[in-house]
Amino acid sequence: MSDDATGMRKGLTSYGDAGFSLYLRKAFIKAMGYSDDALDRPIVGIANTFSGYNACHRNAPELVEAIKRGVMLKGGLPVEFPTISVHESFSHPTSMFLRNLMSMDTEEMIRAQPMDSVVMIGGCDKTVPAQLMAAASANVPAISVVTGPMMTGSHKGERLGACTDCRRYWGMFRAGEIDADEIDEVGGKLAPTAGTCMVMGTASTMACMTEALGMMMSGGAAIPAVAADRLRHAEAAGARAVAMAANGPTPDQIMTPKAFANAFRVLLAIGGSTNGLVHMTAVAGRLGIEVDLEALDRMGEETPVLVDLKPSGQHYMQDLQNAGGLITVLRELRPLLHLDCLTVTGRTLGEELDAAPPSWPQDVVRPMSDPLYPQGGIAVLHGNLAPDGAIVKQSAASERLMSHTGKAVVFESQEDLANRIDDPDLDVGPDDILVMKNAGPKGAPGMPESGYLPIPKKLATAGVKDMLRMSDARMSGTAFGSIVLHITPESAAGGPLALVENGDMIKLDVPNRRLGLLVDDAELERRRAAWTPPPAHEGSDRGYLKLYLDHVQQAGEGVDFDFLTKVADGRKTPV
Ligand code: FES
Protein backbone atom coordinates (compact mmCIF):
# COMPACT_ATOMS: atom_id res chain seq x y z
CA MET A 1 0.00 0.00 0.00
CA SER A 2 1.58 3.29 -1.03
CA ASP A 3 2.13 6.23 1.33
CA ASP A 4 -0.18 8.40 -0.77
CA ALA A 5 -3.12 6.03 -0.30
CA THR A 6 -6.47 7.75 0.23
CA GLY A 7 -9.79 7.08 1.93
CA MET A 8 -10.15 3.77 3.73
CA ARG A 9 -6.79 2.64 2.31
CA LYS A 10 -4.96 5.33 4.22
CA GLY A 11 -2.80 4.49 7.24
CA LEU A 12 -3.67 0.83 7.57
CA THR A 13 -3.38 -0.91 10.92
CA SER A 14 -0.38 -3.27 10.94
CA TYR A 15 -1.33 -6.92 10.64
CA GLY A 16 1.58 -7.81 8.37
CA ASP A 17 -0.72 -8.22 5.32
CA ALA A 18 -2.01 -4.97 3.82
CA GLY A 19 -4.82 -6.69 1.93
CA PHE A 20 -6.05 -8.34 5.11
CA SER A 21 -5.73 -5.03 7.00
CA LEU A 22 -8.01 -3.30 4.50
CA TYR A 23 -10.43 -6.26 4.45
CA LEU A 24 -10.69 -6.19 8.25
CA ARG A 25 -11.09 -2.43 8.37
CA LYS A 26 -13.94 -2.55 5.86
CA ALA A 27 -15.56 -5.44 7.70
CA PHE A 28 -15.68 -3.39 10.89
CA ILE A 29 -16.72 -0.08 9.32
CA LYS A 30 -19.60 -1.90 7.61
CA ALA A 31 -21.04 -2.45 11.06
CA MET A 32 -21.68 1.32 10.96
CA GLY A 33 -24.02 0.69 8.02
CA TYR A 34 -21.92 2.27 5.25
CA SER A 35 -22.25 1.05 1.64
CA ASP A 36 -19.25 0.29 -0.58
CA ASP A 37 -20.08 3.45 -2.52
CA ALA A 38 -19.79 5.53 0.66
CA LEU A 39 -16.54 3.86 1.64
CA ASP A 40 -14.99 4.64 -1.75
CA ARG A 41 -15.52 8.40 -1.27
CA PRO A 42 -12.93 10.87 0.00
CA ILE A 43 -13.12 10.83 3.79
CA VAL A 44 -13.46 14.08 5.74
CA GLY A 45 -12.79 13.64 9.46
CA ILE A 46 -14.67 15.94 11.84
CA ALA A 47 -12.99 16.55 15.20
CA ASN A 48 -16.00 16.78 17.52
CA THR A 49 -15.18 18.51 20.79
CA PHE A 50 -18.63 18.37 22.34
CA SER A 51 -18.41 17.73 26.07
CA GLY A 52 -20.90 17.99 28.89
CA TYR A 53 -18.23 20.03 30.68
CA ASN A 54 -17.80 22.53 27.87
CA ALA A 55 -20.68 25.01 27.55
CA CYS A 56 -18.65 26.97 24.99
CA HIS A 57 -19.05 23.93 22.70
CA ARG A 58 -22.75 23.30 23.44
CA ASN A 59 -23.60 23.80 19.76
CA ALA A 60 -20.94 21.36 18.48
CA PRO A 61 -23.53 18.66 17.62
CA GLU A 62 -25.43 20.95 15.23
CA LEU A 63 -22.15 22.12 13.70
CA VAL A 64 -21.22 18.47 13.11
CA GLU A 65 -24.54 17.98 11.28
CA ALA A 66 -23.96 21.07 9.14
CA ILE A 67 -20.39 20.04 8.29
CA LYS A 68 -21.61 16.56 7.36
CA ARG A 69 -24.24 18.08 5.09
CA GLY A 70 -21.57 20.13 3.34
CA VAL A 71 -19.32 17.09 2.89
CA MET A 72 -22.10 14.95 1.45
CA LEU A 73 -23.31 17.70 -0.89
CA LYS A 74 -19.88 17.49 -2.52
CA GLY A 75 -19.74 13.69 -2.62
CA GLY A 76 -17.48 13.00 0.36
CA LEU A 77 -17.93 10.75 3.37
CA PRO A 78 -17.93 12.63 6.68
CA VAL A 79 -16.72 10.71 9.73
CA GLU A 80 -16.80 12.41 13.10
CA PHE A 81 -14.50 11.42 15.93
CA PRO A 82 -14.13 12.68 19.50
CA THR A 83 -11.12 14.35 21.02
CA ILE A 84 -10.40 15.89 24.38
CA SER A 85 -12.40 19.07 24.95
CA VAL A 86 -10.96 21.69 27.30
CA HIS A 87 -13.07 24.37 28.98
CA GLU A 88 -11.44 27.16 30.96
CA SER A 89 -13.39 26.69 34.17
CA PHE A 90 -13.37 22.90 34.22
CA SER A 91 -9.66 22.18 33.85
CA HIS A 92 -7.61 21.57 36.96
CA PRO A 93 -5.05 22.92 37.56
CA THR A 94 -5.38 25.03 34.39
CA SER A 95 -6.58 24.65 30.83
CA MET A 96 -3.09 25.58 29.64
CA PHE A 97 -1.75 22.49 31.41
CA LEU A 98 -4.01 20.41 29.15
CA ARG A 99 -3.59 22.29 25.84
CA ASN A 100 -0.58 20.25 24.78
CA LEU A 101 -2.34 17.01 25.73
CA MET A 102 -5.28 18.01 23.53
CA SER A 103 -2.91 18.85 20.70
CA MET A 104 -1.27 15.42 20.99
CA ASP A 105 -4.64 13.66 21.11
CA THR A 106 -5.89 15.56 18.06
CA GLU A 107 -2.66 15.10 16.07
CA GLU A 108 -2.49 11.38 16.73
CA MET A 109 -6.18 10.80 15.93
CA ILE A 110 -5.76 12.67 12.64
CA ARG A 111 -2.71 10.53 11.87
CA ALA A 112 -4.06 7.22 13.09
CA GLN A 113 -7.49 7.24 11.45
CA PRO A 114 -8.07 7.26 7.71
CA MET A 115 -9.07 10.77 6.63
CA ASP A 116 -8.11 12.80 3.57
CA SER A 117 -8.93 16.12 5.21
CA VAL A 118 -10.29 17.22 8.54
CA VAL A 119 -12.63 19.89 9.88
CA MET A 120 -11.80 20.77 13.47
CA ILE A 121 -14.49 22.23 15.74
CA GLY A 122 -12.86 24.44 18.34
CA GLY A 123 -13.97 27.47 20.28
CA CYS A 124 -13.04 27.77 23.94
CA ASP A 125 -9.63 29.32 24.55
CA LYS A 126 -7.25 26.34 24.36
CA THR A 127 -9.11 24.24 21.82
CA VAL A 128 -8.36 26.25 18.68
CA PRO A 129 -4.61 26.53 19.42
CA ALA A 130 -4.43 22.83 20.32
CA GLN A 131 -6.09 21.96 17.01
CA LEU A 132 -3.88 24.28 14.96
CA MET A 133 -0.80 22.78 16.64
CA ALA A 134 -2.13 19.31 15.79
CA ALA A 135 -2.89 20.26 12.19
CA ALA A 136 0.57 21.77 11.76
CA SER A 137 2.22 18.58 12.99
CA ALA A 138 -0.06 16.08 11.21
CA ASN A 139 -0.07 18.20 8.02
CA VAL A 140 -3.30 16.74 6.69
CA PRO A 141 -5.48 19.36 4.89
CA ALA A 142 -7.45 20.99 7.72
CA ILE A 143 -10.07 23.67 8.27
CA SER A 144 -10.85 25.31 11.58
CA VAL A 145 -14.49 25.96 12.47
CA VAL A 146 -15.23 27.69 15.76
CA THR A 147 -18.40 27.37 17.80
CA GLY A 148 -18.72 31.17 17.70
CA PRO A 149 -19.27 33.82 20.36
CA MET A 150 -22.18 33.98 22.81
CA MET A 151 -24.80 36.72 22.60
CA THR A 152 -24.63 39.33 25.36
CA GLY A 153 -26.71 39.23 28.55
CA SER A 154 -28.32 42.12 30.36
CA HIS A 155 -28.53 43.30 33.96
CA LYS A 156 -30.58 46.32 34.99
CA GLY A 157 -30.51 47.57 31.43
CA GLU A 158 -26.75 47.18 31.04
CA ARG A 159 -25.23 44.73 28.55
CA LEU A 160 -23.15 41.98 30.12
CA GLY A 161 -20.29 40.02 28.60
CA ALA A 162 -18.30 37.02 29.82
CA CYS A 163 -15.90 37.40 31.27
CA THR A 164 -14.87 41.06 31.38
CA ASP A 165 -18.05 41.80 33.29
CA CYS A 166 -17.55 38.68 35.46
CA ARG A 167 -14.36 40.32 36.73
CA ARG A 168 -15.83 43.81 36.89
CA TYR A 169 -18.82 42.72 38.95
CA TRP A 170 -16.64 40.54 41.18
CA GLY A 171 -14.41 43.58 41.76
CA MET A 172 -17.53 45.60 42.70
CA PHE A 173 -18.60 42.83 45.08
CA ARG A 174 -15.13 42.76 46.70
CA ALA A 175 -15.24 46.52 47.09
CA GLY A 176 -18.65 46.25 48.79
CA GLU A 177 -20.43 48.13 45.98
CA ILE A 178 -22.95 45.31 45.37
CA ASP A 179 -24.24 42.60 47.75
CA ALA A 180 -24.23 38.80 47.63
CA ASP A 181 -27.74 38.60 46.13
CA GLU A 182 -26.85 40.87 43.24
CA ILE A 183 -23.58 39.10 42.41
CA ASP A 184 -25.53 35.81 42.32
CA GLU A 185 -28.14 37.35 40.03
CA VAL A 186 -25.45 38.65 37.67
CA GLY A 187 -23.83 35.18 37.69
CA GLY A 188 -26.96 33.80 36.04
CA LYS A 189 -26.77 36.30 33.18
CA LEU A 190 -23.09 36.44 32.23
CA ALA A 191 -23.15 33.44 29.88
CA PRO A 192 -26.69 33.51 28.47
CA THR A 193 -26.28 31.36 25.32
CA ALA A 194 -24.11 28.64 23.82
CA GLY A 195 -20.77 29.83 22.49
CA THR A 196 -17.53 31.38 23.57
CA CYS A 197 -16.88 34.52 25.63
CA MET A 198 -18.23 37.42 23.56
CA VAL A 199 -15.60 40.02 24.43
CA MET A 200 -12.18 40.18 22.74
CA GLY A 201 -10.84 37.49 25.08
CA THR A 202 -8.66 34.59 24.06
CA ALA A 203 -11.39 32.64 22.26
CA SER A 204 -12.38 35.62 20.09
CA THR A 205 -8.73 36.53 19.58
CA MET A 206 -7.83 33.03 18.42
CA ALA A 207 -10.83 32.91 16.10
CA CYS A 208 -9.79 36.20 14.48
CA MET A 209 -6.12 35.19 14.26
CA THR A 210 -7.08 31.84 12.73
CA GLU A 211 -9.14 33.54 10.02
CA ALA A 212 -6.26 35.95 9.33
CA LEU A 213 -3.83 33.02 9.28
CA GLY A 214 -5.88 31.46 6.48
CA MET A 215 -6.91 28.31 8.36
CA MET A 216 -10.60 29.29 8.56
CA MET A 217 -13.09 30.03 5.79
CA SER A 218 -13.36 33.76 5.30
CA GLY A 219 -15.92 35.47 7.54
CA GLY A 220 -16.07 32.72 10.15
CA ALA A 221 -14.51 34.33 13.21
CA ALA A 222 -17.32 36.49 14.56
CA ILE A 223 -20.60 34.78 13.59
CA PRO A 224 -22.54 34.21 16.84
CA ALA A 225 -22.87 30.63 18.01
CA VAL A 226 -26.66 30.75 17.83
CA ALA A 227 -26.90 32.33 14.35
CA ALA A 228 -28.12 30.43 11.30
CA ASP A 229 -25.09 31.86 9.48
CA ARG A 230 -22.89 29.84 11.85
CA LEU A 231 -24.43 26.64 10.46
CA ARG A 232 -24.10 27.84 6.86
CA HIS A 233 -20.43 28.61 7.55
CA ALA A 234 -19.97 25.08 8.92
CA GLU A 235 -21.70 23.58 5.88
CA ALA A 236 -19.41 25.56 3.58
CA ALA A 237 -16.37 24.32 5.50
CA GLY A 238 -17.52 20.72 5.06
CA ALA A 239 -18.01 21.26 1.34
CA ARG A 240 -14.61 22.88 0.98
CA ALA A 241 -12.92 20.06 2.92
CA VAL A 242 -13.92 17.61 0.16
CA ALA A 243 -12.03 19.62 -2.44
CA MET A 244 -9.10 19.93 -0.05
CA ALA A 245 -9.06 16.15 0.38
CA ALA A 246 -7.92 15.85 -3.23
CA ASN A 247 -5.91 19.00 -3.79
CA GLY A 248 -4.99 20.56 -0.43
CA PRO A 249 -3.59 22.98 0.46
CA THR A 250 -1.87 21.40 3.43
CA PRO A 251 -1.33 23.32 6.68
CA ASP A 252 2.35 23.91 5.96
CA GLN A 253 1.41 25.60 2.67
CA ILE A 254 -0.95 27.96 4.49
CA MET A 255 0.89 28.61 7.76
CA THR A 256 3.98 30.40 6.46
CA PRO A 257 5.95 33.20 8.18
CA LYS A 258 3.93 35.75 6.18
CA ALA A 259 0.65 34.15 7.23
CA PHE A 260 1.69 34.28 10.89
CA ALA A 261 2.63 37.92 10.35
CA ASN A 262 -0.93 38.55 9.16
CA ALA A 263 -2.26 36.81 12.28
CA PHE A 264 -0.02 38.90 14.55
CA ARG A 265 -1.03 42.07 12.72
CA VAL A 266 -4.64 41.23 13.47
CA LEU A 267 -3.82 40.38 17.11
CA LEU A 268 -2.47 43.89 17.54
CA ALA A 269 -5.21 45.66 15.62
CA ILE A 270 -8.04 43.94 17.47
CA GLY A 271 -6.46 44.68 20.88
CA GLY A 272 -6.46 40.90 21.30
CA SER A 273 -5.56 38.68 24.20
CA THR A 274 -1.91 38.31 25.17
CA ASN A 275 -2.57 34.57 25.02
CA GLY A 276 -2.77 34.88 21.24
CA LEU A 277 0.97 35.47 21.24
CA VAL A 278 1.75 32.38 23.32
CA HIS A 279 -0.53 30.12 21.31
CA MET A 280 0.57 31.27 17.86
CA THR A 281 4.19 30.91 18.99
CA ALA A 282 3.43 27.27 19.75
CA VAL A 283 1.69 26.74 16.39
CA ALA A 284 4.57 28.34 14.49
CA GLY A 285 7.03 26.26 16.51
CA ARG A 286 5.35 23.10 15.20
CA LEU A 287 6.47 24.18 11.72
CA GLY A 288 10.02 25.21 12.66
CA ILE A 289 9.15 28.93 12.54
CA GLU A 290 10.42 31.18 15.35
CA VAL A 291 8.63 34.27 16.65
CA ASP A 292 10.88 37.33 16.71
CA LEU A 293 9.67 39.37 19.72
CA GLU A 294 11.59 42.48 18.65
CA ALA A 295 9.96 42.37 15.22
CA LEU A 296 6.59 41.87 16.89
CA ASP A 297 7.19 44.89 19.08
CA ARG A 298 8.10 46.97 16.00
CA MET A 299 4.92 45.73 14.36
CA GLY A 300 3.01 46.90 17.45
CA GLU A 301 4.42 50.39 17.11
CA GLU A 302 3.05 50.73 13.58
CA THR A 303 -0.26 48.93 14.11
CA PRO A 304 -3.11 50.88 15.67
CA VAL A 305 -5.90 49.25 17.67
CA LEU A 306 -8.94 49.52 15.42
CA VAL A 307 -11.55 47.33 17.05
CA ASP A 308 -13.69 48.88 19.75
CA LEU A 309 -14.50 45.75 21.75
CA LYS A 310 -14.33 45.02 25.45
CA PRO A 311 -12.07 44.81 27.40
CA SER A 312 -10.13 47.55 25.52
CA GLY A 313 -13.26 49.23 24.13
CA GLN A 314 -17.03 49.06 24.47
CA HIS A 315 -18.65 46.63 22.00
CA TYR A 316 -19.06 42.85 21.80
CA MET A 317 -18.44 40.17 19.16
CA GLN A 318 -22.00 40.22 17.83
CA ASP A 319 -21.45 43.93 17.11
CA LEU A 320 -18.27 43.10 15.21
CA GLN A 321 -20.26 40.60 13.17
CA ASN A 322 -22.91 43.24 12.45
CA ALA A 323 -20.09 45.54 11.33
CA GLY A 324 -19.00 42.97 8.73
CA GLY A 325 -16.86 40.66 10.87
CA LEU A 326 -13.12 40.35 10.62
CA ILE A 327 -13.22 41.23 6.92
CA THR A 328 -13.92 44.84 7.94
CA VAL A 329 -10.72 44.82 10.03
CA LEU A 330 -8.69 43.13 7.29
CA ARG A 331 -9.92 45.67 4.76
CA GLU A 332 -8.61 48.52 6.94
CA LEU A 333 -5.32 46.70 7.47
CA ARG A 334 -4.97 45.82 3.80
CA PRO A 335 -1.85 47.95 3.14
CA LEU A 336 -0.10 46.21 6.06
CA LEU A 337 -1.03 42.62 5.18
CA HIS A 338 0.67 39.98 3.05
CA LEU A 339 -2.09 39.57 0.51
CA ASP A 340 -0.44 36.71 -1.38
CA CYS A 341 -0.90 34.23 1.48
CA LEU A 342 -2.88 31.13 0.58
CA THR A 343 -6.01 30.30 2.62
CA VAL A 344 -8.06 27.13 3.08
CA THR A 345 -10.35 28.28 0.26
CA GLY A 346 -7.50 27.87 -2.22
CA ARG A 347 -7.63 31.63 -2.83
CA THR A 348 -5.21 34.16 -1.42
CA LEU A 349 -6.09 36.56 1.36
CA GLY A 350 -6.10 39.38 -1.18
CA GLU A 351 -8.56 37.47 -3.38
CA GLU A 352 -10.76 36.84 -0.35
CA LEU A 353 -10.82 40.57 0.39
CA ASP A 354 -11.64 41.38 -3.22
CA ALA A 355 -14.53 38.91 -3.14
CA ALA A 356 -15.98 40.21 0.15
CA PRO A 357 -19.06 42.45 0.10
CA PRO A 358 -18.44 46.20 0.35
CA SER A 359 -18.34 47.86 3.76
CA TRP A 360 -21.11 49.96 5.29
CA PRO A 361 -21.16 52.72 7.94
CA GLN A 362 -20.48 51.29 11.41
CA ASP A 363 -18.74 52.32 14.62
CA VAL A 364 -17.10 49.08 15.81
CA VAL A 365 -14.07 49.00 13.51
CA ARG A 366 -12.32 52.33 13.33
CA PRO A 367 -10.53 53.56 10.20
CA MET A 368 -6.72 53.67 10.26
CA SER A 369 -7.02 57.47 10.34
CA ASP A 370 -9.00 57.44 13.61
CA PRO A 371 -7.88 54.44 15.68
CA LEU A 372 -8.98 53.50 19.18
CA TYR A 373 -5.29 53.53 20.23
CA PRO A 374 -2.47 54.75 18.00
CA GLN A 375 -0.29 51.72 18.78
CA GLY A 376 -0.98 47.99 19.02
CA GLY A 377 -2.15 46.59 22.27
CA ILE A 378 0.87 44.51 23.25
CA ALA A 379 4.36 45.79 24.10
CA VAL A 380 7.36 43.49 24.57
CA LEU A 381 9.63 44.35 27.51
CA HIS A 382 13.20 43.40 28.34
CA GLY A 383 15.53 44.16 31.23
CA ASN A 384 17.28 42.50 34.15
CA LEU A 385 13.95 41.31 35.55
CA ALA A 386 12.96 39.68 32.25
CA PRO A 387 16.08 38.75 30.26
CA ASP A 388 14.02 36.63 27.82
CA GLY A 389 11.11 39.03 27.70
CA ALA A 390 7.81 39.96 29.29
CA ILE A 391 4.71 41.59 27.86
CA VAL A 392 2.18 44.21 28.83
CA LYS A 393 -1.18 44.83 27.19
CA GLN A 394 -1.09 48.62 26.94
CA SER A 395 -4.57 48.96 25.52
CA ALA A 396 -6.05 47.41 28.68
CA ALA A 397 -3.77 49.32 31.09
CA SER A 398 -3.77 52.73 32.81
CA GLU A 399 -1.54 55.08 30.85
CA ARG A 400 -0.17 56.74 34.03
CA LEU A 401 1.28 53.39 35.19
CA MET A 402 3.13 52.63 31.96
CA SER A 403 6.09 54.65 33.26
CA HIS A 404 6.26 53.86 36.94
CA THR A 405 8.76 53.06 39.67
CA GLY A 406 7.45 51.44 42.81
CA LYS A 407 8.15 49.23 45.81
CA ALA A 408 7.65 45.49 45.34
CA VAL A 409 5.09 43.71 47.50
CA VAL A 410 6.00 40.08 46.90
CA PHE A 411 3.87 36.95 47.00
CA GLU A 412 5.76 33.68 46.73
CA SER A 413 2.95 31.78 45.00
CA GLN A 414 -0.74 31.88 44.09
CA GLU A 415 -1.50 30.31 47.46
CA ASP A 416 0.52 32.94 49.32
CA LEU A 417 -1.35 35.61 47.38
CA ALA A 418 -4.74 34.11 48.24
CA ASN A 419 -3.78 33.91 51.91
CA ARG A 420 -2.49 37.46 52.33
CA ILE A 421 -3.91 39.77 49.65
CA ASP A 422 -6.85 40.83 51.82
CA ASP A 423 -4.96 40.92 55.11
CA PRO A 424 -5.75 44.31 56.67
CA ASP A 425 -2.15 44.41 57.93
CA LEU A 426 -0.62 43.91 54.48
CA ASP A 427 1.96 46.66 53.98
CA VAL A 428 0.82 47.98 50.60
CA GLY A 429 -0.06 51.31 49.05
CA PRO A 430 -1.58 52.28 45.68
CA ASP A 431 1.83 53.16 44.18
CA ASP A 432 3.41 49.83 45.14
CA ILE A 433 3.88 46.99 42.67
CA LEU A 434 2.29 43.62 43.39
CA VAL A 435 4.68 40.82 42.37
CA MET A 436 3.70 37.15 42.22
CA LYS A 437 6.22 34.33 41.75
CA ASN A 438 5.95 30.66 40.76
CA ALA A 439 2.98 30.95 38.43
CA GLY A 440 4.77 30.18 35.15
CA PRO A 441 4.69 27.06 32.96
CA LYS A 442 6.50 24.88 35.50
CA GLY A 443 5.78 26.83 38.67
CA ALA A 444 2.01 26.67 38.97
CA PRO A 445 2.13 24.31 36.99
CA GLY A 446 0.41 25.22 33.73
CA MET A 447 0.99 28.98 33.58
CA PRO A 448 -2.48 29.87 34.88
CA GLU A 449 -4.40 33.02 34.04
CA SER A 450 -3.68 34.34 37.51
CA GLY A 451 -1.66 37.36 36.38
CA TYR A 452 -4.71 39.52 37.04
CA LEU A 453 -3.75 39.93 40.70
CA PRO A 454 -6.69 41.38 42.65
CA ILE A 455 -6.38 44.84 44.16
CA PRO A 456 -5.88 44.31 47.92
CA LYS A 457 -9.27 44.65 49.58
CA LYS A 458 -8.26 47.57 51.77
CA LEU A 459 -7.17 49.52 48.67
CA ALA A 460 -10.17 48.42 46.60
CA THR A 461 -12.61 49.61 49.26
CA ALA A 462 -10.69 52.88 49.41
CA GLY A 463 -11.43 53.37 45.72
CA VAL A 464 -8.19 52.13 44.05
CA LYS A 465 -9.22 50.73 40.66
CA ASP A 466 -5.83 49.86 39.18
CA MET A 467 -2.24 49.36 40.27
CA LEU A 468 0.85 47.84 38.69
CA ARG A 469 1.01 44.06 38.97
CA MET A 470 3.51 41.59 37.54
CA SER A 471 4.21 37.86 37.41
CA ASP A 472 5.30 34.94 35.24
CA ALA A 473 1.64 33.96 34.80
CA ARG A 474 -0.72 34.62 31.91
CA MET A 475 -3.85 36.74 32.01
CA SER A 476 -7.28 36.14 30.60
CA GLY A 477 -7.87 38.19 27.49
CA THR A 478 -11.06 39.36 29.12
CA ALA A 479 -9.21 41.11 31.95
CA PHE A 480 -8.38 44.79 32.26
CA GLY A 481 -5.57 46.43 34.21
CA SER A 482 -1.90 47.47 34.35
CA ILE A 483 -0.39 44.04 34.33
CA VAL A 484 3.01 42.74 33.25
CA LEU A 485 2.87 39.08 32.23
CA HIS A 486 4.94 36.15 31.01
CA ILE A 487 8.12 37.28 32.81
CA THR A 488 10.71 34.94 31.33
CA PRO A 489 12.59 32.90 32.48
CA GLU A 490 9.96 32.06 35.05
CA SER A 491 10.58 32.11 38.76
CA ALA A 492 10.42 28.32 39.27
CA ALA A 493 13.16 27.90 36.65
CA GLY A 494 15.41 30.30 38.55
CA GLY A 495 14.67 33.45 36.55
CA PRO A 496 15.46 36.83 38.15
CA LEU A 497 11.84 37.08 39.27
CA ALA A 498 12.74 34.44 41.88
CA LEU A 499 15.20 36.89 43.43
CA VAL A 500 12.80 39.80 44.01
CA GLU A 501 12.27 40.64 47.69
CA ASN A 502 9.75 42.79 49.52
CA GLY A 503 10.72 46.43 49.36
CA ASP A 504 12.89 46.15 46.20
CA MET A 505 12.28 48.97 43.75
CA ILE A 506 11.10 48.00 40.26
CA LYS A 507 11.00 50.33 37.26
CA LEU A 508 8.58 49.83 34.38
CA ASP A 509 9.28 51.99 31.34
CA VAL A 510 6.94 50.92 28.55
CA PRO A 511 7.87 53.76 26.14
CA ASN A 512 11.44 52.39 26.19
CA ARG A 513 10.29 48.77 26.59
CA ARG A 514 12.30 48.23 29.80
CA LEU A 515 11.52 46.31 32.98
CA GLY A 516 14.22 46.71 35.62
CA LEU A 517 14.80 45.42 39.12
CA LEU A 518 16.70 48.26 40.80
CA VAL A 519 18.98 46.04 42.87
CA ASP A 520 22.73 45.97 42.24
CA ASP A 521 24.35 42.97 40.56
CA ALA A 522 26.40 41.91 43.58
CA GLU A 523 23.27 41.66 45.74
CA LEU A 524 21.46 39.73 43.01
CA GLU A 525 24.41 37.30 42.80
CA ARG A 526 24.28 36.82 46.57
CA ARG A 527 20.56 36.06 46.37
CA ARG A 528 21.07 33.71 43.42
CA ALA A 529 23.66 31.68 45.35
CA ALA A 530 21.19 31.28 48.22
CA TRP A 531 18.17 30.45 45.97
CA THR A 532 16.60 26.99 46.07
CA PRO A 533 13.87 25.79 43.67
CA PRO A 534 10.33 25.47 45.02
CA PRO A 535 9.32 22.03 46.35
CA ALA A 536 8.22 19.41 43.78
CA HIS A 537 4.54 19.41 42.88
CA GLU A 538 2.53 16.61 44.46
CA GLY A 539 2.17 13.73 42.02
CA SER A 540 4.95 14.94 39.76
CA ASP A 541 6.70 11.56 39.76
CA ARG A 542 4.29 9.96 37.27
CA GLY A 543 1.77 10.37 34.49
CA TYR A 544 1.00 13.42 32.41
CA LEU A 545 2.22 15.81 35.13
CA LYS A 546 5.67 14.23 34.94
CA LEU A 547 5.68 14.37 31.14
CA TYR A 548 4.56 17.99 31.33
CA LEU A 549 7.17 19.11 33.87
CA ASP A 550 9.99 17.23 32.14
CA HIS A 551 9.30 18.75 28.75
CA VAL A 552 7.39 22.02 28.97
CA GLN A 553 9.22 25.04 27.57
CA GLN A 554 8.97 28.73 28.44
CA ALA A 555 6.57 31.37 27.08
CA GLY A 556 9.04 32.23 24.30
CA GLU A 557 8.53 28.73 22.88
CA GLY A 558 4.76 28.92 23.28
CA VAL A 559 4.78 26.68 26.39
CA ASP A 560 4.87 23.70 24.03
CA PHE A 561 6.71 20.47 24.82
CA ASP A 562 10.28 20.30 23.55
CA PHE A 563 9.63 17.01 21.73
CA LEU A 564 6.65 18.47 19.84
CA THR A 565 8.32 21.65 18.61
CA LYS A 566 9.97 21.20 15.21
CA VAL A 567 13.66 22.04 14.97
CA ALA A 568 13.89 25.70 13.91
CA ASP A 569 14.70 25.99 10.22
CA GLY A 570 15.77 29.64 10.29
CA ARG A 571 12.41 31.10 9.28
CA LYS A 572 11.17 33.88 11.54
CA THR A 573 7.90 35.72 11.95
CA PRO A 574 6.54 38.39 11.84
CA VAL A 575 8.14 39.35 8.52
FE1 FES B 1 -14.83 29.25 26.91
FE2 FES B 1 -14.45 31.89 27.67
S1 FES B 1 -14.72 30.11 28.92
S2 FES B 1 -14.40 30.98 25.71
CSV table of N, CA and C and ligand atoms in Angstrom, one decimal, residues 54 56 87-89 123-125 195-197 203, ligand 1:
chain,number,residue,atom,x,y,z
A,54,ASN,N,-18.3,21.4,28.7
A,54,ASN,CA,-17.8,22.5,27.9
A,54,ASN,C,-19.0,23.3,27.3
A,56,CYS,N,-19.1,26.2,26.2
A,56,CYS,CA,-18.7,27.0,25.0
A,56,CYS,C,-18.8,26.1,23.7
A,87,HIS,N,-12.4,23.1,28.6
A,87,HIS,CA,-13.1,24.4,29.0
A,87,HIS,C,-12.3,25.1,30.1
A,88,GLU,N,-12.3,26.4,30.0
A,88,GLU,CA,-11.4,27.2,31.0
A,88,GLU,C,-11.7,26.9,32.4
A,89,SER,N,-13.0,26.8,32.7
A,89,SER,CA,-13.4,26.7,34.2
A,89,SER,C,-13.5,25.3,34.7
A,123,GLY,N,-13.2,26.3,19.8
A,123,GLY,CA,-14.0,27.5,20.3
A,123,GLY,C,-13.4,28.0,21.6
A,124,CYS,N,-13.6,27.3,22.7
A,124,CYS,CA,-13.0,27.8,23.9
A,124,CYS,C,-11.5,27.9,23.9
A,125,ASP,N,-11.0,28.8,24.7
A,125,ASP,CA,-9.6,29.3,24.6
A,125,ASP,C,-8.5,28.4,24.0
A,195,GLY,N,-21.8,29.1,23.2
A,195,GLY,CA,-20.8,29.8,22.5
A,195,GLY,C,-19.7,30.3,23.4
A,196,THR,N,-18.7,31.0,22.8
A,196,THR,CA,-17.5,31.4,23.6
A,196,THR,C,-17.7,32.8,24.1
A,197,CYS,N,-16.8,33.2,25.0
A,197,CYS,CA,-16.9,34.5,25.6
A,197,CYS,C,-16.9,35.6,24.5
A,203,ALA,N,-10.6,33.4,23.3
A,203,ALA,CA,-11.4,32.6,22.3
A,203,ALA,C,-11.6,33.5,21.0
B,1,FES,FE1,-14.8,29.2,26.9
B,1,FES,FE2,-14.4,31.9,27.7
B,1,FES,S1,-14.7,30.1,28.9
B,1,FES,S2,-14.4,31.0,25.7
